mmCIF file of C-alpha atoms in Angstrom:
data_model
loop_
_atom_site.group_PDB
_atom_site.id
_atom_site.type_symbol
_atom_site.label_atom_id
_atom_site.label_comp_id
_atom_site.label_asym_id
_atom_site.label_seq_id
_atom_site.Cartn_x
_atom_site.Cartn_y
_atom_site.Cartn_z
ATOM 1 C CA UNK A 79 18.926 -18.089 -23.162
ATOM 2 C CA UNK A 80 18.463 -21.536 -21.656
ATOM 3 C CA UNK A 81 15.251 -23.031 -23.020
ATOM 4 C CA UNK A 82 15.230 -26.292 -21.067
ATOM 5 C CA UNK A 83 15.260 -26.481 -17.277
ATOM 6 C CA UNK A 84 15.624 -29.408 -14.940
ATOM 7 C CA UNK A 85 12.900 -29.921 -12.373
ATOM 8 C CA UNK A 86 15.361 -28.947 -9.647
ATOM 9 C CA UNK A 87 16.143 -25.675 -11.435
ATOM 10 C CA UNK A 88 12.434 -24.932 -11.846
ATOM 11 C CA UNK A 89 11.813 -25.635 -8.160
ATOM 12 C CA UNK A 90 14.619 -23.318 -7.069
ATOM 13 C CA UNK A 91 13.333 -20.552 -9.350
ATOM 14 C CA UNK A 92 9.812 -20.938 -7.965
ATOM 15 C CA UNK A 93 10.931 -20.913 -4.324
ATOM 16 C CA UNK A 94 13.190 -17.893 -4.806
ATOM 17 C CA UNK A 95 10.454 -15.972 -6.626
ATOM 18 C CA UNK A 96 8.116 -16.690 -3.698
ATOM 19 C CA UNK A 97 10.565 -15.359 -1.124
ATOM 20 C CA UNK A 98 11.919 -18.607 0.306
ATOM 21 C CA UNK A 99 15.532 -17.529 0.187
ATOM 22 C CA UNK A 100 16.520 -17.156 3.849
ATOM 23 C CA UNK A 101 18.071 -20.086 5.698
ATOM 24 C CA UNK A 102 17.184 -18.543 9.070
ATOM 25 C CA UNK A 103 13.897 -16.712 9.601
ATOM 26 C CA UNK A 104 14.558 -14.324 12.450
ATOM 27 C CA UNK A 105 11.221 -12.525 12.422
ATOM 28 C CA UNK A 106 10.702 -8.797 11.904
ATOM 29 C CA UNK A 107 8.709 -5.855 13.187
ATOM 30 C CA UNK A 108 9.543 -3.571 10.256
ATOM 31 C CA UNK A 109 6.463 -2.543 8.235
ATOM 32 C CA UNK A 110 8.618 -1.837 5.172
ATOM 33 C CA UNK A 111 9.857 -5.431 5.120
ATOM 34 C CA UNK A 112 6.322 -6.728 5.551
ATOM 35 C CA UNK A 113 5.137 -4.608 2.649
ATOM 36 C CA UNK A 114 7.982 -5.878 0.501
ATOM 37 C CA UNK A 115 7.035 -9.476 1.287
ATOM 38 C CA UNK A 116 3.338 -8.898 0.535
ATOM 39 C CA UNK A 117 4.084 -7.012 -2.659
ATOM 40 C CA UNK A 118 6.376 -9.826 -3.813
ATOM 41 C CA UNK A 119 3.458 -12.252 -3.489
ATOM 42 C CA UNK A 120 0.968 -9.800 -4.984
ATOM 43 C CA UNK A 121 -1.839 -10.770 -2.611
ATOM 44 C CA UNK A 122 -2.729 -12.691 0.536
ATOM 45 C CA UNK A 123 -5.663 -15.080 0.456
ATOM 46 C CA UNK A 124 -8.290 -14.693 3.188
ATOM 47 C CA UNK A 125 -10.165 -17.627 4.652
ATOM 48 C CA UNK A 126 -12.641 -17.964 7.507
ATOM 49 C CA UNK A 127 -11.122 -21.124 9.019
ATOM 50 C CA UNK A 128 -9.433 -20.243 12.308
ATOM 51 C CA UNK A 129 -8.457 -23.619 13.735
ATOM 52 C CA UNK A 130 -4.809 -22.451 13.847
ATOM 53 C CA UNK A 131 -4.617 -18.798 12.746
ATOM 54 C CA UNK A 132 -6.332 -16.849 9.972
ATOM 55 C CA UNK A 133 -4.827 -17.754 6.613
ATOM 56 C CA UNK A 134 -3.599 -14.281 5.648
ATOM 57 C CA UNK A 135 -1.226 -14.135 8.629
ATOM 58 C CA UNK A 136 0.655 -17.309 7.774
ATOM 59 C CA UNK A 137 2.548 -16.668 4.496
ATOM 60 C CA UNK A 138 4.693 -13.980 6.123
ATOM 61 C CA UNK A 139 5.509 -16.307 9.024
ATOM 62 C CA UNK A 140 6.554 -18.974 6.515
ATOM 63 C CA UNK A 141 8.945 -16.555 4.816
ATOM 64 C CA UNK A 142 10.036 -14.144 7.551
ATOM 65 C CA UNK A 143 9.649 -16.056 10.779
ATOM 66 C CA UNK A 144 7.834 -14.913 13.951
ATOM 67 C CA UNK A 145 6.938 -11.361 12.992
ATOM 68 C CA UNK A 146 4.908 -8.895 15.067
ATOM 69 C CA UNK A 147 1.222 -9.540 14.327
ATOM 70 C CA UNK A 148 0.200 -6.193 15.817
ATOM 71 C CA UNK A 149 2.499 -4.404 13.377
ATOM 72 C CA UNK A 150 0.961 -6.415 10.536
ATOM 73 C CA UNK A 151 -2.565 -5.498 11.685
ATOM 74 C CA UNK A 152 -1.535 -1.836 11.826
ATOM 75 C CA UNK A 153 -0.271 -2.108 8.257
ATOM 76 C CA UNK A 154 -3.598 -3.505 7.063
ATOM 77 C CA UNK A 155 -5.616 -0.841 8.886
ATOM 78 C CA UNK A 156 -3.372 2.091 7.882
ATOM 79 C CA UNK A 157 -5.018 5.281 6.616
ATOM 80 C CA UNK A 158 -5.039 5.916 3.750
ATOM 81 C CA UNK A 159 -5.469 2.260 2.894
ATOM 82 C CA UNK A 160 -2.487 0.371 1.497
ATOM 83 C CA UNK A 161 -4.416 -2.863 0.868
ATOM 84 C CA UNK A 162 -7.997 -3.565 -0.082
ATOM 85 C CA UNK A 163 -10.098 -6.700 -0.024
ATOM 86 C CA UNK A 164 -11.498 -8.125 -3.223
ATOM 87 C CA UNK A 165 -11.741 -11.298 -5.295
ATOM 88 C CA UNK A 166 -8.126 -11.852 -6.352
ATOM 89 C CA UNK A 167 -7.378 -15.509 -5.765
ATOM 90 C CA UNK A 168 -10.620 -16.140 -3.897
ATOM 91 C CA UNK A 169 -11.143 -13.464 -1.222
ATOM 92 C CA UNK A 170 -7.818 -11.656 -0.990
ATOM 93 C CA UNK A 171 -5.947 -8.676 0.374
ATOM 94 C CA UNK A 172 -4.420 -6.765 -2.543
ATOM 95 C CA UNK A 173 -2.264 -3.625 -2.898
ATOM 96 C CA UNK A 174 -4.565 -0.670 -3.568
ATOM 97 C CA UNK A 175 -2.597 0.132 -6.721
ATOM 98 C CA UNK A 176 -4.133 -3.035 -8.218
ATOM 99 C CA UNK A 177 -7.685 -1.709 -7.906
ATOM 100 C CA UNK A 178 -7.925 -0.555 -11.558
ATOM 101 C CA UNK A 179 -6.758 -4.015 -12.699
ATOM 102 C CA UNK A 180 -9.889 -5.606 -11.231
ATOM 103 C CA UNK A 181 -12.487 -3.180 -12.519
ATOM 104 C CA UNK A 182 -13.247 -5.476 -15.453
ATOM 105 C CA UNK A 183 -14.249 -8.125 -12.908
ATOM 106 C CA UNK A 184 -16.429 -5.589 -11.101
ATOM 107 C CA UNK A 185 -18.074 -4.537 -14.357
ATOM 108 C CA UNK A 186 -18.834 -8.136 -15.292
ATOM 109 C CA UNK A 187 -20.352 -8.661 -11.854
ATOM 110 C CA UNK A 188 -22.646 -5.683 -12.451
ATOM 111 C CA UNK A 189 -23.929 -7.595 -15.463
ATOM 112 C CA UNK A 190 -24.360 -10.750 -13.392
ATOM 113 C CA UNK A 191 -21.346 -12.466 -14.957
ATOM 114 C CA UNK A 192 -18.555 -14.265 -13.134
ATOM 115 C CA UNK A 193 -20.379 -14.311 -9.790
ATOM 116 C CA UNK A 194 -21.929 -17.094 -7.779
ATOM 117 C CA UNK A 195 -25.253 -18.195 -9.210
ATOM 118 C CA UNK A 196 -27.264 -17.042 -6.206
ATOM 119 C CA UNK A 197 -25.936 -13.502 -6.721
ATOM 120 C CA UNK A 198 -26.910 -13.223 -10.384
ATOM 121 C CA UNK A 199 -30.506 -12.005 -9.723
ATOM 122 C CA UNK A 200 -29.150 -8.883 -7.992
ATOM 123 C CA UNK A 201 -27.816 -7.707 -11.352
ATOM 124 C CA UNK A 202 -31.276 -8.121 -12.870
ATOM 125 C CA UNK A 203 -34.692 -8.752 -11.313
ATOM 126 C CA UNK A 204 -33.478 -8.105 -7.751
ATOM 127 C CA UNK A 205 -31.420 -5.052 -8.630
ATOM 128 C CA UNK A 206 -33.910 -2.825 -6.839
ATOM 129 C CA UNK A 207 -33.123 -4.642 -3.576
ATOM 130 C CA UNK A 208 -29.389 -4.175 -4.094
ATOM 131 C CA UNK A 209 -29.884 -0.489 -4.898
ATOM 132 C CA UNK A 210 -31.932 -0.066 -1.727
ATOM 133 C CA UNK A 211 -29.113 -1.643 0.290
ATOM 134 C CA UNK A 212 -26.584 0.631 -1.389
ATOM 135 C CA UNK A 213 -28.710 3.664 -0.544
ATOM 136 C CA UNK A 214 -28.933 2.547 3.062
ATOM 137 C CA UNK A 215 -25.132 2.343 3.302
ATOM 138 C CA UNK A 216 -24.844 5.752 1.662
ATOM 139 C CA UNK A 217 -27.175 7.273 4.283
ATOM 140 C CA UNK A 218 -26.311 5.268 7.402
ATOM 141 C CA UNK A 219 -22.617 4.521 6.912
ATOM 142 C CA UNK A 220 -20.759 1.181 7.163
ATOM 143 C CA UNK A 221 -22.907 -1.947 7.511
ATOM 144 C CA UNK A 222 -22.354 -5.660 7.940
ATOM 145 C CA UNK A 223 -24.972 -8.242 7.096
ATOM 146 C CA UNK A 224 -25.742 -8.777 10.803
ATOM 147 C CA UNK A 225 -26.616 -5.065 11.081
ATOM 148 C CA UNK A 226 -29.474 -5.465 8.642
ATOM 149 C CA UNK A 227 -32.797 -6.453 10.159
ATOM 150 C CA UNK A 228 -33.627 -10.091 9.581
ATOM 151 C CA UNK A 229 -30.287 -10.883 7.967
ATOM 152 C CA UNK A 230 -28.729 -12.866 10.782
ATOM 153 C CA UNK A 231 -31.230 -15.660 11.105
ATOM 154 C CA UNK A 232 -29.667 -19.058 11.798
ATOM 155 C CA UNK A 233 -29.948 -20.714 8.413
ATOM 156 C CA UNK A 234 -26.678 -22.616 8.189
ATOM 157 C CA UNK A 235 -23.196 -21.634 7.138
ATOM 158 C CA UNK A 236 -23.807 -21.379 3.400
ATOM 159 C CA UNK A 237 -27.498 -20.415 3.433
ATOM 160 C CA UNK A 238 -27.454 -16.637 3.246
ATOM 161 C CA UNK A 239 -30.232 -14.123 3.748
ATOM 162 C CA UNK A 240 -31.361 -11.818 0.954
ATOM 163 C CA UNK A 241 -29.575 -8.935 2.680
ATOM 164 C CA UNK A 242 -26.296 -10.849 2.786
ATOM 165 C CA UNK A 243 -26.653 -11.810 -0.868
ATOM 166 C CA UNK A 244 -27.337 -8.213 -1.864
ATOM 167 C CA UNK A 245 -24.268 -7.018 0.044
ATOM 168 C CA UNK A 246 -22.075 -9.688 -1.510
ATOM 169 C CA UNK A 247 -23.205 -8.757 -4.997
ATOM 170 C CA UNK A 248 -22.566 -5.056 -4.317
ATOM 171 C CA UNK A 249 -19.080 -5.972 -3.089
ATOM 172 C CA UNK A 250 -18.312 -8.135 -6.119
ATOM 173 C CA UNK A 251 -19.603 -5.373 -8.402
ATOM 174 C CA UNK A 252 -17.311 -2.838 -6.745
ATOM 175 C CA UNK A 253 -20.262 -0.693 -5.647
ATOM 176 C CA UNK A 254 -19.189 -1.121 -2.020
ATOM 177 C CA UNK A 255 -15.795 -1.906 -0.501
ATOM 178 C CA UNK A 256 -14.777 -3.694 2.678
ATOM 179 C CA UNK A 257 -13.698 -1.308 5.407
ATOM 180 C CA UNK A 258 -12.487 -4.102 7.705
ATOM 181 C CA UNK A 259 -13.568 -7.383 9.260
ATOM 182 C CA UNK A 260 -14.934 -7.667 12.747
ATOM 183 C CA UNK A 261 -13.601 -10.060 15.371
ATOM 184 C CA UNK A 262 -16.169 -12.588 14.170
ATOM 185 C CA UNK A 263 -14.531 -12.233 10.723
ATOM 186 C CA UNK A 264 -17.679 -10.601 9.372
ATOM 187 C CA UNK A 265 -17.005 -8.201 6.529
ATOM 188 C CA UNK A 266 -18.116 -4.551 6.977
ATOM 189 C CA UNK A 267 -19.071 -2.603 3.848
ATOM 190 C CA UNK A 268 -19.036 1.075 2.900
ATOM 191 C CA UNK A 269 -18.941 3.188 -0.243
ATOM 192 C CA UNK A 270 -15.621 2.919 -2.121
ATOM 193 C CA UNK A 271 -15.040 6.678 -1.864
ATOM 194 C CA UNK A 272 -15.181 6.368 1.944
ATOM 195 C CA UNK A 273 -12.793 3.400 2.015
ATOM 196 C CA UNK A 274 -10.212 3.709 -0.763
ATOM 197 C CA UNK A 275 -7.826 6.605 -1.421
ATOM 198 C CA UNK A 276 -9.221 9.149 -3.832
ATOM 199 C CA UNK A 277 -6.009 8.986 -5.845
ATOM 200 C CA UNK A 278 -6.622 5.282 -6.482
ATOM 201 C CA UNK A 279 -10.254 5.722 -7.491
ATOM 202 C CA UNK A 280 -9.224 8.488 -9.892
ATOM 203 C CA UNK A 281 -6.765 6.245 -11.744
ATOM 204 C CA UNK A 282 -7.918 5.481 -15.299
ATOM 205 C CA UNK A 283 -9.559 2.131 -15.942
ATOM 206 C CA UNK A 284 -7.439 0.076 -18.361
ATOM 207 C CA UNK A 285 -8.868 -1.923 -21.216
ATOM 208 C CA UNK A 286 -9.803 -5.454 -20.149
ATOM 209 C CA UNK A 287 -6.996 -7.109 -22.078
ATOM 210 C CA UNK A 288 -4.443 -4.660 -20.663
ATOM 211 C CA UNK A 289 -5.641 -5.273 -17.103
ATOM 212 C CA UNK A 290 -5.541 -9.041 -17.548
ATOM 213 C CA UNK A 291 -2.127 -8.798 -19.175
ATOM 214 C CA UNK A 292 -0.850 -6.826 -16.173
ATOM 215 C CA UNK A 293 -2.292 -9.390 -13.763
ATOM 216 C CA UNK A 294 -0.738 -12.278 -15.687
ATOM 217 C CA UNK A 295 2.608 -10.468 -15.623
ATOM 218 C CA UNK A 296 2.263 -10.115 -11.856
ATOM 219 C CA UNK A 297 1.438 -13.808 -11.620
ATOM 220 C CA UNK A 298 4.543 -14.672 -13.614
ATOM 221 C CA UNK A 299 6.772 -12.549 -11.410
ATOM 222 C CA UNK A 300 5.326 -14.056 -8.232
ATOM 223 C CA UNK A 301 5.634 -17.622 -9.516
ATOM 224 C CA UNK A 302 8.940 -17.322 -11.373
ATOM 225 C CA UNK A 303 8.229 -20.309 -13.589
ATOM 226 C CA UNK A 304 4.708 -21.367 -14.559
ATOM 227 C CA UNK A 305 2.380 -22.860 -17.149
ATOM 228 C CA UNK A 306 -0.488 -20.868 -18.639
ATOM 229 C CA UNK A 307 -2.869 -22.607 -16.239
ATOM 230 C CA UNK A 308 -0.660 -21.667 -13.279
ATOM 231 C CA UNK A 309 -0.563 -18.051 -14.431
ATOM 232 C CA UNK A 310 -4.300 -17.661 -14.873
ATOM 233 C CA UNK A 311 -5.111 -19.408 -11.583
ATOM 234 C CA UNK A 312 -3.105 -16.911 -9.517
ATOM 235 C CA UNK A 313 -5.675 -14.148 -10.053
ATOM 236 C CA UNK A 314 -8.378 -16.442 -11.420
ATOM 237 C CA UNK A 315 -8.354 -15.059 -14.969
ATOM 238 C CA UNK A 316 -10.985 -16.880 -17.085
ATOM 239 C CA UNK A 317 -9.411 -19.412 -19.440
ATOM 240 C CA UNK A 318 -10.817 -17.826 -22.660
ATOM 241 C CA UNK A 319 -9.196 -14.508 -21.678
ATOM 242 C CA UNK A 320 -5.699 -15.922 -21.169
ATOM 243 C CA UNK A 321 -4.276 -16.800 -24.590
ATOM 244 C CA UNK A 322 -3.940 -13.346 -26.178
ATOM 245 C CA UNK A 323 -2.367 -11.502 -23.210
ATOM 246 C CA UNK A 324 0.137 -14.340 -22.749
ATOM 247 C CA UNK A 325 1.074 -14.047 -26.431
ATOM 248 C CA UNK A 326 1.554 -10.306 -25.935
ATOM 249 C CA UNK A 327 3.731 -10.885 -22.856
ATOM 250 C CA UNK A 328 5.886 -13.239 -24.927
ATOM 251 C CA UNK A 329 6.151 -10.658 -27.714
ATOM 252 C CA UNK A 330 7.116 -8.026 -25.118
ATOM 253 C CA UNK A 331 9.888 -10.268 -23.795
ATOM 254 C CA UNK A 332 8.344 -10.496 -20.331
ATOM 255 C CA UNK A 333 7.546 -14.212 -20.617
ATOM 256 C CA UNK A 334 10.197 -16.553 -21.991
ATOM 257 C CA UNK A 335 8.897 -19.927 -23.248
ATOM 258 C CA UNK A 336 10.866 -22.833 -21.750
ATOM 259 C CA UNK A 337 10.531 -26.556 -21.220
ATOM 260 C CA UNK A 338 10.740 -28.109 -17.768
ATOM 261 C CA UNK A 339 11.839 -31.676 -17.200
ATOM 262 C CA UNK A 340 8.793 -33.900 -16.659
ATOM 263 C CA UNK A 341 6.198 -31.228 -17.492
ATOM 264 C CA UNK A 342 3.940 -31.971 -20.432
ATOM 265 C CA UNK A 343 2.715 -28.359 -20.664
ATOM 266 C CA UNK A 344 4.572 -25.392 -22.088
ATOM 267 C CA UNK A 345 6.218 -23.384 -19.304
ATOM 268 C CA UNK A 346 7.012 -19.675 -19.110
ATOM 269 C CA UNK A 347 9.872 -18.050 -17.242
ATOM 270 C CA UNK A 348 9.531 -14.431 -16.110
ATOM 271 C CA UNK A 349 12.339 -12.351 -17.585
ATOM 272 C CA UNK A 350 13.388 -11.095 -14.124
ATOM 273 C CA UNK A 351 13.097 -14.416 -12.306
ATOM 274 C CA UNK A 352 16.253 -15.067 -10.254
ATOM 275 C CA UNK A 353 18.121 -18.161 -11.343
ATOM 276 C CA UNK A 354 17.493 -19.744 -7.971
ATOM 277 C CA UNK A 355 19.939 -21.443 -5.646
ATOM 278 C CA UNK A 356 20.081 -24.136 -3.041
ATOM 279 C CA UNK A 357 17.169 -23.433 -0.736
ATOM 280 C CA UNK A 358 18.079 -24.011 2.896
ATOM 281 C CA UNK A 359 16.011 -23.858 6.037
ATOM 282 C CA UNK A 360 12.494 -25.000 6.809
ATOM 283 C CA UNK A 361 8.966 -23.622 6.899
ATOM 284 C CA UNK A 362 5.429 -24.779 7.494
ATOM 285 C CA UNK A 363 2.986 -23.672 4.788
ATOM 286 C CA UNK A 364 -0.638 -22.674 5.155
ATOM 287 C CA UNK A 365 -3.074 -24.595 2.921
ATOM 288 C CA UNK A 366 -3.733 -21.182 1.340
ATOM 289 C CA UNK A 367 -0.105 -20.247 0.663
ATOM 290 C CA UNK A 368 0.519 -18.970 -2.896
ATOM 291 C CA UNK A 369 3.318 -21.495 -3.339
ATOM 292 C CA UNK A 370 0.943 -24.451 -3.029
ATOM 293 C CA UNK A 371 -2.640 -23.221 -3.428
ATOM 294 C CA UNK A 372 -2.859 -24.496 -7.012
ATOM 295 C CA UNK A 373 -2.618 -28.206 -6.284
ATOM 296 C CA UNK A 374 -1.715 -29.413 -9.832
ATOM 297 C CA UNK A 375 1.339 -27.119 -9.791
ATOM 298 C CA UNK A 376 2.311 -28.331 -6.322
ATOM 299 C CA UNK A 377 2.251 -31.917 -7.544
ATOM 300 C CA UNK A 378 4.090 -31.063 -10.758
ATOM 301 C CA UNK A 379 6.765 -28.998 -9.003
ATOM 302 C CA UNK A 380 7.337 -31.042 -5.847
ATOM 303 C CA UNK A 381 5.894 -34.479 -6.562
ATOM 304 C CA UNK A 382 3.634 -33.827 -3.573
ATOM 305 C CA UNK A 383 -0.065 -34.633 -3.834
ATOM 306 C CA UNK A 384 -1.971 -32.333 -1.522
ATOM 307 C CA UNK A 385 -5.683 -31.875 -0.939
ATOM 308 C CA UNK A 386 -7.581 -29.799 1.619
ATOM 309 C CA UNK A 387 -9.790 -32.179 3.597
ATOM 310 C CA UNK A 388 -11.761 -29.692 5.697
ATOM 311 C CA UNK A 389 -15.015 -30.632 3.962
ATOM 312 C CA UNK A 390 -14.208 -34.351 3.855
ATOM 313 C CA UNK A 391 -16.030 -36.440 6.507
ATOM 314 C CA UNK A 392 -13.639 -37.134 9.383
ATOM 315 C CA UNK A 393 -13.554 -40.887 8.858
ATOM 316 C CA UNK A 394 -12.554 -40.421 5.217
ATOM 317 C CA UNK A 395 -9.670 -37.989 5.774
ATOM 318 C CA UNK A 396 -6.296 -39.285 4.728
ATOM 319 C CA UNK A 397 -4.116 -36.737 6.531
ATOM 320 C CA UNK A 398 -6.370 -34.607 8.739
ATOM 321 C CA UNK A 399 -8.550 -31.496 8.989
ATOM 322 C CA UNK A 400 -6.132 -28.548 8.697
ATOM 323 C CA UNK A 401 -2.955 -29.975 7.232
ATOM 324 C CA UNK A 402 0.158 -27.877 6.661
ATOM 325 C CA UNK A 403 2.909 -29.122 4.324
ATOM 326 C CA UNK A 404 6.461 -28.877 5.674
ATOM 327 C CA UNK A 405 9.147 -27.388 3.429
ATOM 328 C CA UNK A 406 12.713 -28.475 4.170
ATOM 329 C CA UNK A 407 15.745 -27.844 1.993
ATOM 330 C CA UNK A 408 13.578 -26.894 -0.976
ATOM 331 C CA UNK A 409 11.377 -30.007 -0.850
ATOM 332 C CA UNK A 410 8.001 -30.820 0.670
ATOM 333 C CA UNK A 411 8.918 -33.617 3.041
ATOM 334 C CA UNK A 412 6.078 -33.924 5.563
ATOM 335 C CA UNK A 413 2.611 -32.720 6.490
ATOM 336 C CA UNK A 414 1.053 -32.059 9.861
ATOM 337 C CA UNK A 415 -2.533 -31.526 11.039
ATOM 338 C CA UNK A 416 -2.488 -28.703 13.610
ATOM 339 C CA UNK A 417 -4.941 -27.112 15.989
ATOM 340 C CA UNK A 418 -4.453 -24.194 18.376
ATOM 341 C CA UNK A 419 -6.229 -24.525 21.723
ATOM 342 C CA UNK A 420 -5.870 -20.877 22.701
ATOM 343 C CA UNK A 421 -7.698 -21.217 26.012
ATOM 344 C CA UNK A 422 -5.388 -23.992 27.225
ATOM 345 C CA UNK A 423 -2.296 -22.543 25.525
ATOM 346 C CA UNK A 424 -1.635 -25.704 23.519
ATOM 347 C CA UNK A 425 -0.498 -26.274 19.944
ATOM 348 C CA UNK A 426 -1.848 -29.734 19.218
ATOM 349 C CA UNK A 427 -0.337 -31.992 16.596
ATOM 350 C CA UNK A 428 -3.324 -34.123 15.677
ATOM 351 C CA UNK A 429 -1.639 -36.164 12.950
ATOM 352 C CA UNK A 430 1.686 -36.112 11.134
ATOM 353 C CA UNK A 431 3.013 -37.860 8.051
ATOM 354 C CA UNK A 432 6.545 -37.978 6.655
ATOM 355 C CA UNK A 433 6.985 -38.386 2.901
ATOM 356 C CA UNK A 434 8.933 -41.324 1.451
ATOM 357 C CA UNK A 435 12.635 -40.489 0.981
ATOM 358 C CA UNK A 436 12.432 -37.512 3.355
ATOM 359 C CA UNK A 437 15.770 -36.584 4.997
ATOM 360 C CA UNK A 438 16.607 -38.418 8.205
ATOM 361 C CA UNK A 439 16.377 -35.235 10.271
ATOM 362 C CA UNK A 440 12.877 -34.327 8.983
ATOM 363 C CA UNK A 441 11.041 -34.921 12.273
ATOM 364 C CA UNK A 442 13.744 -33.127 14.246
ATOM 365 C CA UNK A 443 13.512 -30.111 11.932
ATOM 366 C CA UNK A 444 9.714 -30.243 11.996
ATOM 367 C CA UNK A 445 9.775 -30.306 15.789
ATOM 368 C CA UNK A 446 11.895 -27.148 15.851
ATOM 369 C CA UNK A 447 9.483 -25.457 13.464
ATOM 370 C CA UNK A 448 6.508 -26.448 15.621
ATOM 371 C CA UNK A 449 8.136 -24.923 18.700
ATOM 372 C CA UNK A 450 8.810 -21.739 16.722
ATOM 373 C CA UNK A 451 5.166 -21.639 15.613
ATOM 374 C CA UNK A 452 3.846 -22.264 19.129
ATOM 375 C CA UNK A 453 5.958 -19.421 20.518
ATOM 376 C CA UNK A 454 4.744 -17.058 17.776
ATOM 377 C CA UNK A 455 1.129 -17.977 18.531
ATOM 378 C CA UNK A 456 1.812 -17.463 22.266
ATOM 379 C CA UNK A 457 0.978 -21.090 23.018
ATOM 380 C CA UNK A 458 3.010 -22.463 25.918
ATOM 381 C CA UNK A 459 2.716 -26.174 25.169
ATOM 382 C CA UNK A 460 3.303 -28.375 22.162
ATOM 383 C CA UNK A 461 1.334 -31.591 22.509
ATOM 384 C CA UNK A 462 0.887 -34.714 20.411
ATOM 385 C CA UNK A 463 -2.505 -36.358 20.018
ATOM 386 C CA UNK A 464 -2.677 -40.038 20.937
ATOM 387 C CA UNK A 465 -2.658 -41.524 17.445
ATOM 388 C CA UNK A 466 0.051 -44.156 17.758
ATOM 389 C CA UNK A 467 1.905 -43.531 14.506
ATOM 390 C CA UNK A 468 2.118 -39.785 15.210
ATOM 391 C CA UNK A 469 3.277 -40.338 18.811
ATOM 392 C CA UNK A 470 6.042 -42.650 17.658
ATOM 393 C CA UNK A 471 7.328 -40.035 15.213
ATOM 394 C CA UNK A 472 7.792 -37.404 17.909
ATOM 395 C CA UNK A 473 8.617 -39.411 21.055
ATOM 396 C CA UNK A 474 12.425 -39.123 20.643
ATOM 397 C CA UNK A 475 12.189 -35.327 20.725
ATOM 398 C CA UNK A 476 10.801 -34.927 24.259
ATOM 399 C CA UNK A 477 7.441 -33.469 23.316
ATOM 400 C CA UNK A 478 4.502 -33.876 25.686
ATOM 401 C CA UNK A 479 2.731 -36.809 24.035
ATOM 402 C CA UNK A 480 -0.707 -36.459 25.588
ATOM 403 C CA UNK A 481 -2.550 -39.615 26.563
ATOM 404 C CA UNK A 482 -5.748 -37.906 25.457
ATOM 405 C CA UNK A 483 -6.521 -34.746 23.510
ATOM 406 C CA UNK A 484 -10.123 -33.663 23.329
ATOM 407 C CA UNK A 485 -9.886 -30.001 22.425
#
């Protein structure tokens, strides 16, 4: 077995493991292919930002091309449920078969551990309030926080009512499950037995170390090549819980210790990771894509420093508000700040940056990808904001370079 890998080899392994192995993304409507893509990743991260499109839609577009969103929605709402929402890598959609692997996290939440600080009282002195909310759901059926009297007062984005906090703790503790999200992206809660398949709920609960070992094995398969920190971040396994299951995975022959050129940390190769090959084609990546969501790995693997600047004051942003890296030929070669003006039918390029040493055809390839994205989002116009440097990048490619863009 090869125990030392070049950075290029590691990159190819990682991209192939993540499903970036098609030079031409034709788009699909086949639910079986969508399921295969989701299961390869292991989860889809959910995020409330909707300046372009909800985050969980984008990874399949990056890998498969302009797929049918209605078919994807039907897959997520299928009965019995195929996917459930829970804290995987942040809020995530996960295959229902993974439910037993997260029960240790639910049990810790019931003890007030591993949850946000403002939720901790609902495992202790405010437990009576949480139990009352649970009883209300049991008697009345599915509820969202806005359905509860007094819970929807305007207090600011991150200032939640007691009812919302109680519901969030119940969800984290696995005492309620999410049935769906409303158009406003508000989560709706019900009892697990009214949401999840009975066959899933009846599965035995594994020991904590066995569950974490299984999750780390899934991380390794999804990543292909990874450090211990990369592996634990995928499903947010606590650092103290990581060492022993990784040792067991090595003993079992599932993880193969290797060294990667330029990496100071020990790396692990999944035993079934494809060797990788030249990665052709291009793709825009959501900020919440599994390939790049752990920023230290992104920098280590691609030499690409990437930070989400949504919460950075506008005048301090280096690259923009909602910036998508651009993958071309197996490298991250550019980044673009995008906004969808759905009412006007415009995909707006607010800012764009090309990396040093990017291929000469980077902007041409990026332009083609932007047109593909606009068509998938049913936006009729691709327009460039008036920032001079961005306009100059795209002018040769006959895009409508708007003289003003106040969306």
